[in-house]
Coordinates of C-alpha atoms (C1' of nucleotides) in Angstrom, one line a residue:
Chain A
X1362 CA 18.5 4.8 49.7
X1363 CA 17.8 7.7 47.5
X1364 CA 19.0 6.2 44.3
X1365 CA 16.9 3.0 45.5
X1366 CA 13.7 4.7 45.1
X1367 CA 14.9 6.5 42.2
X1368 CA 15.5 3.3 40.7
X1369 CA 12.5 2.0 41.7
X1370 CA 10.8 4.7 40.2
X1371 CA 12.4 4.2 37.2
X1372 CA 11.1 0.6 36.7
X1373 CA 7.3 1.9 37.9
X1374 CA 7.2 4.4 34.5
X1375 CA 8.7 1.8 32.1
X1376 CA 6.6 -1.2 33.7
X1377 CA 3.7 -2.6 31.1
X1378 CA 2.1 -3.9 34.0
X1379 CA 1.0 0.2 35.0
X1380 CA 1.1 1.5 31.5
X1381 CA -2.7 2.8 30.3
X1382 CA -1.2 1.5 26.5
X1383 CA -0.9 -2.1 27.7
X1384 CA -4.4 -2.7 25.7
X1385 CA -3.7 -1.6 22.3
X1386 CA -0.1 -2.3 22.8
X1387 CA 2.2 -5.7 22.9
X1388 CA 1.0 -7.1 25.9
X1389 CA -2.5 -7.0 25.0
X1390 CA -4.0 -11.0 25.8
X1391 CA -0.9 -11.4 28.1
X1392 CA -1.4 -12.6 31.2
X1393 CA -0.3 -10.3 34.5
X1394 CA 2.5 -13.2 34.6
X1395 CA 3.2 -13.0 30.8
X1396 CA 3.4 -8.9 31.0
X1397 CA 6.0 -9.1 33.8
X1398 CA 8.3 -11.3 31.7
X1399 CA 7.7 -9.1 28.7
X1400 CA 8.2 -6.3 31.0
X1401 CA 12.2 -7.5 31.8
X1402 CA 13.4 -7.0 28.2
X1403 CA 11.8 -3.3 27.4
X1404 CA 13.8 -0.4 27.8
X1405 CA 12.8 3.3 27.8
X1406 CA 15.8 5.7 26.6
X1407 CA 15.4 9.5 26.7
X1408 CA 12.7 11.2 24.6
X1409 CA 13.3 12.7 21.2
X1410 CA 12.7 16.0 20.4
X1411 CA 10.7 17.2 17.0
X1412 CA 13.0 16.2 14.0
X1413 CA 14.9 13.9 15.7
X1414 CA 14.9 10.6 13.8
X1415 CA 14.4 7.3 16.1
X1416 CA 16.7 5.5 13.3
X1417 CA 17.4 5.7 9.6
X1418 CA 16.7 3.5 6.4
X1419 CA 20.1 1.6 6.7
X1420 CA 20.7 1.7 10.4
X1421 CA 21.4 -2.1 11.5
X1422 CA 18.2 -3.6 13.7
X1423 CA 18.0 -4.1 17.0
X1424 CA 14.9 -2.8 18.6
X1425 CA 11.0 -2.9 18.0
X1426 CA 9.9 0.0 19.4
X1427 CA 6.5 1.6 20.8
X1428 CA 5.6 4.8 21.2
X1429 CA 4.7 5.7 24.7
X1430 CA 3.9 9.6 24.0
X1431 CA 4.0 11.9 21.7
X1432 CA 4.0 11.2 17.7
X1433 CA 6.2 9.6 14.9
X1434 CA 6.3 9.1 11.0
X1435 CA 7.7 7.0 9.1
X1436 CA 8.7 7.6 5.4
X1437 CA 11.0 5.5 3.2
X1438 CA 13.9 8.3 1.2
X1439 CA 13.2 7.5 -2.2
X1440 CA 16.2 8.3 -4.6
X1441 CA 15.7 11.0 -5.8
X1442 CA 16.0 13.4 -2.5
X1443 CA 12.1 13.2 -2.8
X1444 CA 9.7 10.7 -0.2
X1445 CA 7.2 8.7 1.0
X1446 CA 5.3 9.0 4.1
X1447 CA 4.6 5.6 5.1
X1448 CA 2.6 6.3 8.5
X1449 CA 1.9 8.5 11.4
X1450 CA 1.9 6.3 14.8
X1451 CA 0.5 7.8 17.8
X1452 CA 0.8 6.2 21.7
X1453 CA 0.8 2.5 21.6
X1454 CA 2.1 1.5 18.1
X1455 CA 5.1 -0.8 17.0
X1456 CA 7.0 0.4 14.6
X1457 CA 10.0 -1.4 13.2
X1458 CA 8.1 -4.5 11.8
X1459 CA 9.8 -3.9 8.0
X1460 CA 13.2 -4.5 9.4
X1461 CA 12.8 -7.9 10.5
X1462 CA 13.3 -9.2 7.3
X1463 CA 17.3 -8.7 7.0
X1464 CA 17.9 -7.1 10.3
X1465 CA 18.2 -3.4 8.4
X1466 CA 15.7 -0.3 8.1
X1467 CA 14.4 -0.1 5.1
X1468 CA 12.7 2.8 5.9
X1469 CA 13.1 6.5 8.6
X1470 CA 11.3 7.1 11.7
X1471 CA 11.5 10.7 13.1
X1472 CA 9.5 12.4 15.9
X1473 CA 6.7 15.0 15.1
X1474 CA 6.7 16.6 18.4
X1475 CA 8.6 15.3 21.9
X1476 CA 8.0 11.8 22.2
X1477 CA 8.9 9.1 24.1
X1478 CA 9.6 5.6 23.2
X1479 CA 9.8 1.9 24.2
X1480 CA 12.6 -0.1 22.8
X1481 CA 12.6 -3.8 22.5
X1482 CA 15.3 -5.0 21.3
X1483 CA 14.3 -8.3 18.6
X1484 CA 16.5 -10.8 19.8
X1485 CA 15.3 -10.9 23.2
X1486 CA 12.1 -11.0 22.5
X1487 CA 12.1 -13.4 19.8
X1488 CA 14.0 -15.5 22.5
X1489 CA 11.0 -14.8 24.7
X1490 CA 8.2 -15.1 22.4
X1491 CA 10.1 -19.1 21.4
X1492 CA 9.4 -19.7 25.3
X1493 CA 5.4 -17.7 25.6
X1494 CA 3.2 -19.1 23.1
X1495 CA 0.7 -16.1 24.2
X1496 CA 3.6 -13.5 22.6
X1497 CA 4.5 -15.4 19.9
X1498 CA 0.5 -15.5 19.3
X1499 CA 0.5 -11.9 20.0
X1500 CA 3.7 -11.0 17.4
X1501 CA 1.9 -12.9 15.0
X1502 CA -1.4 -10.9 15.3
X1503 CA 0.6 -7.4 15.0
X1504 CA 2.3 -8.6 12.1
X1505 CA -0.7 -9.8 10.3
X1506 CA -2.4 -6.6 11.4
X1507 CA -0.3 -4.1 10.3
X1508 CA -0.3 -6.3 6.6
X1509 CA -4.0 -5.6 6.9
X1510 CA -3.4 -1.9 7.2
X1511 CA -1.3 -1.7 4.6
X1512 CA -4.0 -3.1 2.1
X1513 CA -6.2 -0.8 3.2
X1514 CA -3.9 1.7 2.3
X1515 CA -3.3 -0.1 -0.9
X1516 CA -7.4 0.2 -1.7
X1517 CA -7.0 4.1 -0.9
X1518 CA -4.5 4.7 -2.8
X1519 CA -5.7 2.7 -5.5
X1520 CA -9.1 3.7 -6.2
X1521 CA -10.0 6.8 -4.2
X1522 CA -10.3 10.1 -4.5
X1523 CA -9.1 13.0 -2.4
X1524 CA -11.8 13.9 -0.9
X1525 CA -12.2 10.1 0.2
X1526 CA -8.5 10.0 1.6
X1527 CA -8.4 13.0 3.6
X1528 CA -11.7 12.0 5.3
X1529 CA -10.4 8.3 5.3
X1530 CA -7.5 10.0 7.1
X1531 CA -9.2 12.6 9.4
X1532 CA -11.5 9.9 11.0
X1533 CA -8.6 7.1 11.3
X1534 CA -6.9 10.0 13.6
X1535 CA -10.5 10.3 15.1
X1536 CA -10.7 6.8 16.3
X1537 CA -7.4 6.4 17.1
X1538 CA -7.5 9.3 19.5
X1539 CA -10.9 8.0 20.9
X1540 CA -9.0 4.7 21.5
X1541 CA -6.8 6.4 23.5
X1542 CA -9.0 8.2 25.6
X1543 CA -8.9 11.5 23.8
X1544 CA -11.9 13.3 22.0
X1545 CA -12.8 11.5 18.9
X1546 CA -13.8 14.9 17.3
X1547 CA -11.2 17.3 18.4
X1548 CA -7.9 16.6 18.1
X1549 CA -3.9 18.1 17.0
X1550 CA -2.6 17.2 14.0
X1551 CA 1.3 17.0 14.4
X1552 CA 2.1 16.8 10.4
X1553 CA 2.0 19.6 8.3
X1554 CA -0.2 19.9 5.3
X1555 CA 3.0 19.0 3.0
X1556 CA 3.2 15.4 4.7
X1557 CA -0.6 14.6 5.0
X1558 CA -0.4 15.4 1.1
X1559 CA 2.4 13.1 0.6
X1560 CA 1.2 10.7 2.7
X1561 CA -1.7 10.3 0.9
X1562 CA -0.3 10.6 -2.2
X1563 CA -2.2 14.5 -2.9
X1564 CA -0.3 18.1 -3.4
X1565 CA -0.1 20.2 -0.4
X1566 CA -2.5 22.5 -2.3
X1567 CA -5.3 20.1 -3.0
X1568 CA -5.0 19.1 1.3
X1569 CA -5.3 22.7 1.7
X1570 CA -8.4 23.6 -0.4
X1571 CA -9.8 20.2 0.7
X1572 CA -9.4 21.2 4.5
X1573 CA -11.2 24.9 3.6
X1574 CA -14.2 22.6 1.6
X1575 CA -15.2 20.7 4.2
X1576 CA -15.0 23.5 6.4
X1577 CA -17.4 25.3 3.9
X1578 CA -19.8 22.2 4.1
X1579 CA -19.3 22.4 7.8
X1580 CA -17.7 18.8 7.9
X1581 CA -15.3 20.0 10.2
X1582 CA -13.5 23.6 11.8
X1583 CA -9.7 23.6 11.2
X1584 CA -7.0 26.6 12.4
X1585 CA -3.8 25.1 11.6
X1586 CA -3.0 22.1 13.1
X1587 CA -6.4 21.8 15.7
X1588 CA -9.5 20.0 13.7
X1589 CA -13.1 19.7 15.4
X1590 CA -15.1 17.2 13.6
X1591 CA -18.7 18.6 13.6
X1592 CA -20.4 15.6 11.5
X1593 CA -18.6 12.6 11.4
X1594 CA -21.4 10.5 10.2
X1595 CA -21.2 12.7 7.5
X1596 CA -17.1 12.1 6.8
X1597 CA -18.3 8.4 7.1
X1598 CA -20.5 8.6 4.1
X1599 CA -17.7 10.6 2.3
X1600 CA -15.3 7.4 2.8
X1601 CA -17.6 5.0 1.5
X1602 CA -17.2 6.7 -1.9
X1603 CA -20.1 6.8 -3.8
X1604 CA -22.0 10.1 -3.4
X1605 CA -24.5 9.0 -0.6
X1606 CA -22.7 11.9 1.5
X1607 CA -25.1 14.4 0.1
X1608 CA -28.3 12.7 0.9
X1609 CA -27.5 11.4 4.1
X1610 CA -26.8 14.9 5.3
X1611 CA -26.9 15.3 9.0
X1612 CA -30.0 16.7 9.9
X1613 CA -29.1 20.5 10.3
Chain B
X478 CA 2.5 -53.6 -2.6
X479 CA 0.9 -51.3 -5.7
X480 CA -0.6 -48.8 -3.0
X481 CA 2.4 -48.7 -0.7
X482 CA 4.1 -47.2 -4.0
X483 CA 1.3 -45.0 -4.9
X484 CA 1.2 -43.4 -1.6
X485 CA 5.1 -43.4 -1.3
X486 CA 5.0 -41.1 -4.6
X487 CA 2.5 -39.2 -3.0
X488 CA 4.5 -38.2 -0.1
X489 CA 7.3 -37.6 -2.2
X490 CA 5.2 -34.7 -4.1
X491 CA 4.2 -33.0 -0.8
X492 CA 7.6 -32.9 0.6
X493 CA 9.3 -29.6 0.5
X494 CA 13.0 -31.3 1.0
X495 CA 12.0 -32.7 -2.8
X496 CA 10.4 -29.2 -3.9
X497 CA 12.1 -27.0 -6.5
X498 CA 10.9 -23.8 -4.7
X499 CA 11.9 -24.8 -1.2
X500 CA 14.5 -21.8 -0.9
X501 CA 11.8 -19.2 -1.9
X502 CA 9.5 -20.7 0.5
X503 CA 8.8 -21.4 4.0
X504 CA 11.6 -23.8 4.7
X505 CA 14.4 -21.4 3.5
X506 CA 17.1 -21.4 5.8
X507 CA 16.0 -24.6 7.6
X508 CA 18.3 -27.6 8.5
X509 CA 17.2 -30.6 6.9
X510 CA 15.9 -31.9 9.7
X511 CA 13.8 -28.9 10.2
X512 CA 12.1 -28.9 7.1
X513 CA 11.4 -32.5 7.7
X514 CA 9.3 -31.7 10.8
X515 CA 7.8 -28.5 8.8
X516 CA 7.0 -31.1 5.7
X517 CA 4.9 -33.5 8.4
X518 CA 2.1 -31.0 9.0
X519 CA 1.6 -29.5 5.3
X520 CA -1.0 -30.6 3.3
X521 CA -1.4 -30.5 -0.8
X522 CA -5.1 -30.6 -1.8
X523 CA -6.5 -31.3 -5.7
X524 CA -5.9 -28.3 -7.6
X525 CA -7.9 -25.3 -8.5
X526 CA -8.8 -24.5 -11.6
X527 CA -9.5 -20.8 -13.5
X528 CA -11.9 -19.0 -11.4
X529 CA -12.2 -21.1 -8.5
X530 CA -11.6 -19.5 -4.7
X531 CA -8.9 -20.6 -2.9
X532 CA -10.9 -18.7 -0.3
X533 CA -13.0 -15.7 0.2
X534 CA -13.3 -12.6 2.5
X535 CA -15.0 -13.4 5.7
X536 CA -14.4 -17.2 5.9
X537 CA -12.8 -18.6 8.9
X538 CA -9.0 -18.9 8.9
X539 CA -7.4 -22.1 9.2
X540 CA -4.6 -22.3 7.0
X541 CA -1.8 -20.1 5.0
X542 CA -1.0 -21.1 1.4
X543 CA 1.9 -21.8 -0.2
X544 CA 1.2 -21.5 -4.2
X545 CA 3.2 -24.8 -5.7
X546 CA 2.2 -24.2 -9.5
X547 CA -0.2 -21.8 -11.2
X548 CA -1.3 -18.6 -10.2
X549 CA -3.6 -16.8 -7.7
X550 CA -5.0 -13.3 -7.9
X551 CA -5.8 -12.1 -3.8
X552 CA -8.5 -9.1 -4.1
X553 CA -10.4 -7.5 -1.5
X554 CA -14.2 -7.5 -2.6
X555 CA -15.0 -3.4 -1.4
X556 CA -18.5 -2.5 -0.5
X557 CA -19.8 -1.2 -3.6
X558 CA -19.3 -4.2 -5.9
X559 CA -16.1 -3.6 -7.1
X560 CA -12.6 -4.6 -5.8
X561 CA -9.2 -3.9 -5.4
X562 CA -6.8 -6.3 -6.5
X563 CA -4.3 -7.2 -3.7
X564 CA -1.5 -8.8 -5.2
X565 CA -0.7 -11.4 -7.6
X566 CA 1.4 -14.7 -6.3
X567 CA 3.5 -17.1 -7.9
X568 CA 4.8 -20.7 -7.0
X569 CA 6.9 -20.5 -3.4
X570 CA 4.6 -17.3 -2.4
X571 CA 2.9 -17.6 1.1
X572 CA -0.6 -16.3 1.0
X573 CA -3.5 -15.7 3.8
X574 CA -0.7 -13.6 6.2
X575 CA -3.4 -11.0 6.8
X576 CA -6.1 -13.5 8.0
X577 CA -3.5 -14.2 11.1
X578 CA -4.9 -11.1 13.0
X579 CA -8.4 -12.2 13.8
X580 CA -8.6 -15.8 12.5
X581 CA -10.4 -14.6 9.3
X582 CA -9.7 -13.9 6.0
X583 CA -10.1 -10.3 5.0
X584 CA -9.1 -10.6 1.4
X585 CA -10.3 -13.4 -1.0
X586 CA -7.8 -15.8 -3.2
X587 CA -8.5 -17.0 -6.9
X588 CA -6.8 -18.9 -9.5
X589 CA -5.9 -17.6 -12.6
X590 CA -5.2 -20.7 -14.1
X591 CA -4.7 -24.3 -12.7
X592 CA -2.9 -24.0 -9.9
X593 CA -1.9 -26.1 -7.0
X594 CA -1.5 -25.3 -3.4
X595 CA 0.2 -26.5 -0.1
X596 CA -1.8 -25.9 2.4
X597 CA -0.2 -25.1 6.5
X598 CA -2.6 -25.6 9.1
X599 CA -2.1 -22.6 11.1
X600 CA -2.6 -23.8 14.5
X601 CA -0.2 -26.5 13.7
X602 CA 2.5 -24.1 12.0
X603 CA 2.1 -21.9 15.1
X604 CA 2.8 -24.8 17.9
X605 CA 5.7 -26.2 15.5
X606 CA 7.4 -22.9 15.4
X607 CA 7.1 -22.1 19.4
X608 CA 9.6 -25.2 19.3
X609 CA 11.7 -24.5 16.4
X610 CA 13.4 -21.3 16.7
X611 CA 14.0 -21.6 13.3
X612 CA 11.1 -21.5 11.9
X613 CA 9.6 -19.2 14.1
X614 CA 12.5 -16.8 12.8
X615 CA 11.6 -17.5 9.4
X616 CA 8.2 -16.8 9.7
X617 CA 8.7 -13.7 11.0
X618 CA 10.7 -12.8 8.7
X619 CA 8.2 -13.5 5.6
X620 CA 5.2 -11.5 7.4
X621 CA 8.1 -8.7 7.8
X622 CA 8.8 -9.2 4.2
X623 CA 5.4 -9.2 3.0
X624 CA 5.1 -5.7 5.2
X625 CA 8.1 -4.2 3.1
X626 CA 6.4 -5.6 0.0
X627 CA 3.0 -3.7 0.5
X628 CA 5.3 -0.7 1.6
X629 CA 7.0 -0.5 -1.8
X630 CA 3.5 -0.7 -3.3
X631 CA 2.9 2.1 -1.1
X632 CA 5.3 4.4 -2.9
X633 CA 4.0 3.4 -6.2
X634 CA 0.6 4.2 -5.9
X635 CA 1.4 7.4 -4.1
X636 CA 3.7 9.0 -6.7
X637 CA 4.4 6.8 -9.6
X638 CA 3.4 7.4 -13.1
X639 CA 1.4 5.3 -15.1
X640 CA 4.2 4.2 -17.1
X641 CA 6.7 3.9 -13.7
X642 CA 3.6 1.8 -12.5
X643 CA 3.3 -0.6 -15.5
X644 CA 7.8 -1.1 -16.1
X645 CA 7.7 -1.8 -12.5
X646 CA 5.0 -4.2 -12.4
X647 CA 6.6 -5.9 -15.4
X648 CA 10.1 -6.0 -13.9
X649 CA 8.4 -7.2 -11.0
X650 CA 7.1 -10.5 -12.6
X651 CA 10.6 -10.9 -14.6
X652 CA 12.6 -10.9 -11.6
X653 CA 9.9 -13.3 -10.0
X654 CA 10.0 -15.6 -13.6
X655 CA 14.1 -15.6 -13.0
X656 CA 14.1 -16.6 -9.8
X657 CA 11.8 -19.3 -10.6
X658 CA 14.4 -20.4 -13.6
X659 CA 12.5 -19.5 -16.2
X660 CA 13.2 -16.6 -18.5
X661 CA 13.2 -12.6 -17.0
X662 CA 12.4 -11.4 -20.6
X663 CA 10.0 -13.9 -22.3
X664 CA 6.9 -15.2 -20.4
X665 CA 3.0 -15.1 -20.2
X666 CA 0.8 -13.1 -18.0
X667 CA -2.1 -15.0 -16.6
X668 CA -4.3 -11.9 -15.5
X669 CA -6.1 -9.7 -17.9
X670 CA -5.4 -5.9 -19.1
X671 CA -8.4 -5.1 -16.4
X672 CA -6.9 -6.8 -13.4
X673 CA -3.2 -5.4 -14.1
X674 CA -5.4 -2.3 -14.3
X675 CA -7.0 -2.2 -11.5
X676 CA -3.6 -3.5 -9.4
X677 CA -1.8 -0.4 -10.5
X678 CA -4.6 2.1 -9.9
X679 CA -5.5 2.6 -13.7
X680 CA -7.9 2.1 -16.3
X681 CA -7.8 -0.6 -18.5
X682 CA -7.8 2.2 -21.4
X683 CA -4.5 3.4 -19.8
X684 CA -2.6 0.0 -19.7
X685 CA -3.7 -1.3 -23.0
X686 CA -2.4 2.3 -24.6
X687 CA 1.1 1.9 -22.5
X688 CA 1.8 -1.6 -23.9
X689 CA 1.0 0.0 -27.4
X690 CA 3.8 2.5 -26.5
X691 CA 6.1 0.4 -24.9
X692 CA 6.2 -1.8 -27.9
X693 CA 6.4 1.3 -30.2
X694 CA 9.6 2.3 -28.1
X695 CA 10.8 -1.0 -28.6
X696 CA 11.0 -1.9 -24.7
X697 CA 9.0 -5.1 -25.1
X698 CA 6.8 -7.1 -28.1
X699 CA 3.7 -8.0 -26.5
X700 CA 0.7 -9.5 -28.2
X701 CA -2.0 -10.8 -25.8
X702 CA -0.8 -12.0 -22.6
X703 CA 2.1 -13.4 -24.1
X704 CA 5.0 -10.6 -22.9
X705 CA 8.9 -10.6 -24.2
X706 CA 11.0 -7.9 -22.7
X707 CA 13.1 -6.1 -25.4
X708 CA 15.2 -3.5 -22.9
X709 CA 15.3 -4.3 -19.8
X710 CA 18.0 -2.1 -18.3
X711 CA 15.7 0.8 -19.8
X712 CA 12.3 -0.7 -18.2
X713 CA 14.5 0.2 -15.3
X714 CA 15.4 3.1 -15.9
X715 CA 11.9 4.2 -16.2
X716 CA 11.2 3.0 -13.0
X717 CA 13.4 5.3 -11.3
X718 CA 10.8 7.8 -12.7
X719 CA 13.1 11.3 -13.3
X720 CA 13.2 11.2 -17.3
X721 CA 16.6 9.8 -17.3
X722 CA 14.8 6.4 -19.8
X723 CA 15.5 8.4 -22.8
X724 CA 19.6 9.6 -21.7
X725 CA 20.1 6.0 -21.0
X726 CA 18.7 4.7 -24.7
X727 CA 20.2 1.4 -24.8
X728 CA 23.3 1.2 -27.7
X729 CA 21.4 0.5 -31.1
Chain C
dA475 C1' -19.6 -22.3 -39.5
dA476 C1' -22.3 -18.6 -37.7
dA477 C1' -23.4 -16.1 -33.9
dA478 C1' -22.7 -14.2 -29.5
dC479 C1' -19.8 -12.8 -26.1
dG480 C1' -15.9 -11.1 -23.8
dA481 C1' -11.1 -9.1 -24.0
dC482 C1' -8.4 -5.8 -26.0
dT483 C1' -7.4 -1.6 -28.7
dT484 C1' -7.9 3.0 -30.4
dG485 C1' -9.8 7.6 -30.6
dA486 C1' -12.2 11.8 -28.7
dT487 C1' -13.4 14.3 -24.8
dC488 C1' -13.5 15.5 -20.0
dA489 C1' -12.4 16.1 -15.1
dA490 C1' -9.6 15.7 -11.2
dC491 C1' -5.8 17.0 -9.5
dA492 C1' -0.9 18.8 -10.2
dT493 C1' 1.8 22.6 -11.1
dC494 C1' 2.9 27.3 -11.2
dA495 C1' 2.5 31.7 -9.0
dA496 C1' 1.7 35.0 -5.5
dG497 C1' 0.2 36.5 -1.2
dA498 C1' -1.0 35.9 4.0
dA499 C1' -0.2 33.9 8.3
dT500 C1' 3.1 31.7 11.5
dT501 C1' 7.2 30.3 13.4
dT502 C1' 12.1 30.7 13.9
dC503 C1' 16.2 33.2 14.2
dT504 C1' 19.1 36.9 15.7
Chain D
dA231 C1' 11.1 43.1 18.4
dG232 C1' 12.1 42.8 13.7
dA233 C1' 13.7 40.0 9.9
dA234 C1' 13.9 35.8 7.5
dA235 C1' 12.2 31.5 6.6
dT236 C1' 8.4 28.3 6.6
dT237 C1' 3.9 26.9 6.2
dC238 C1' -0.5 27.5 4.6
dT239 C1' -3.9 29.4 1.5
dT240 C1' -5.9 30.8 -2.8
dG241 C1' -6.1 31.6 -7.7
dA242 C1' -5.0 30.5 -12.7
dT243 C1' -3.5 27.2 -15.8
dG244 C1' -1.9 22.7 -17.5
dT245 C1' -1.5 17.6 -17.8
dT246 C1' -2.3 13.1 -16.9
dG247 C1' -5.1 9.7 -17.0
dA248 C1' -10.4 8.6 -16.6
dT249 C1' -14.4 8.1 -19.1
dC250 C1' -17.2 7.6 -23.1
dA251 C1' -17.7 5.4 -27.5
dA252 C1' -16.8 2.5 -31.2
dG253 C1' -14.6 -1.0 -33.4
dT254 C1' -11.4 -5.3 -33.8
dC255 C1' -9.9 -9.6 -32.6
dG256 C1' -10.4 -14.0 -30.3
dT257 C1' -12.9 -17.4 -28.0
dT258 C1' -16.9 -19.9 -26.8
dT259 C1' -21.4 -21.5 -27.9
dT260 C1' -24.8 -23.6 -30.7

DNA sequence: AAAACGACTTGATCAACATCAAGAATTTCT
DNA sequence: AGAAATTCTTGATGTTGATCAAGTCGTTTT
């Protein structure tokens, strides 16, 4: 009896059906039928602690997986020792997509802080998703989407300057947080200044000065890792380049 | 009798089972049979010449692109009257992945010469792969590939040199010309010094001034758009940044 | 063929950001 | 708690590649 309910308490946490992510997440457009299928195939293991890696560049693929708490990046070892942060996902993300292609990670995927995950393993749900036209519609969309981030990324990188990508950056996490129910202007950062700098392709000394600058312009108030937006309008301008930022200044 | 031929030819053209680039392409890995069902729902259009769209950003999504012959420059058009050039596709490349997510195109798609397309209804491409496993595992593998692609890009922008950038763009288009069976170290490029430019993040200044160099090294004779690679296995080595090109000099 | 235009090249200068260096604040280890 | 190791910040200097400017070559127009 005991073990029932534990059991049954078990299924409750990893069910999609009660899971506040289930709008940004895979089973968004699924029907309540379509989520309980999906629902069968997705395990939740233990949760990793900072520094653990969720898998490796090489590891064989088996799983999609979504993060259910906490945060993770991604990076892809480059040769020599040195590399390159490819993303960091918060609650609600896939991550995995890359190794579809030949059933290998290409690239790492280690927790910032605790986290907790989803797994999915591919086959199963690319068995399912043969059988649901609403997943396989769904699959499709995440796939094209996360192409679509990366070419905004590409555009960033390409053309922008740092004062563009850290504010590009700070008001991604902004929205992202807001999507999740969390303050779109106050927020943890779980990276340290060394991987925001890398991920956005800056030294950890420009993200530093940058950070103390747009706290002198009163963009923002940052102590370490905790950021309080105080004029996003203002970081808005910044992004679009060109400098309008000074002349739309918030009216102080 | 004439018109039954003319038409017979026709389908002959459009059918992938009779195309060259079928392994690069969509119906790589499919049974015969397969690519026979995948064939009766492609469509070839008249083709484009210089400068015309294939599409643009913001029009309504209907089908992914296969380039057949030619050449097609994807851009995104950014706010400010300028752009960032996406990608640049060859014959049996898949284009329009990143209008999947909301049914629009987000990027637009030019020729750079005369180019022909096949075009996949997406709807149709969609319902035909929810009932041929094959193809469904196929297309999830090219919008995975596609991700890895844009990830690589990823790690150039953010911490390549200009001259990492412009070997590995070149080595990029001489694997591409070798798997295509023509020559890895003798072929013309059908964009100008600007677009490469603005592809790899630089200014034109900076690319025309590296092909100067390159040639002074001896890594490549170029003279206009026409390109012939001189030392390849350095061209890698340059790649692979660290300033190991010059240790590995190439017996003279 | 001459003229006009655009693409490419080359040179000179400049600016943004990287790198080097050192110190302050935090976190981790024992 | 105290020491060691990180992480972050700040300053000084250097370098890469952008920008500005001018000229050459090639192509298109008339």
């Amino acid at each position: 009896m005991t073990s029932r309910k534990v059991v049954s308490f078990e299924n409750i946490k990893v069910a999609c059906k009660n899971c506040s992510l289930a709008t940004l997440c895979l089973p968004m457009g699924l029907t309540p039928d379509d989520v309980e299928r999906l629902d069968s195939i997705i395990k939740r293991g233990r949760p990793y602690h900072r520094g653990d890696h969720l898998y490796r560049g090489g590891d064989k693929f088996h799983s999609l997986r979504v993060i259910t708490s906490g945060s993770v990046k991604t990076y892809s070892p480059n040769e020599d020792g040195g590399e390159q942060v490819l993303g960091f996902h918060l609650p609600g993300e896939l991550i995995g997509l890359d190794a579809i292609q030949d059933d290998c990670h290409t690239c790492s995927a280690i927790a910032l802080e605790t986290t907790a995950v989803c797994e999915i393993p591919f086959s199963q749900l690319e068995s399912l998703s043969a059988i649901m036209s609403s997943l396989q519609h769904q699959m499709y969309r995440l796939l094209s989407r996360e192409i679509g981030q990366d070419t905004e990324m590409l555009t960033l990188l390409g053309k922008k300057s740092a004062e563009e990508r850290l504010a590009t950056f700070l008001l991604s996490f902004s929205e992202r947080f807001k999507q999740r129910g969390f303050s779109a202007s106050d927020f943890f950062l779980s990276m340290s200044r060394h991987e925001i700098g890398n991920y956005l392709g800056l030294a950890v000394e420009t993200v530093s000065r940058l950070f103390t600058r747009f706290q002198d312009e009163n963009l923002l108030r940052v102590e370490r890792k905790h950021v309080q937006l105080l004029d996003i309008p203002r970081l808005y301008d910044i992004v679009q380049g060109s400098d309008s930022a000074k002349s739309s200044q918030s009216r102080g």
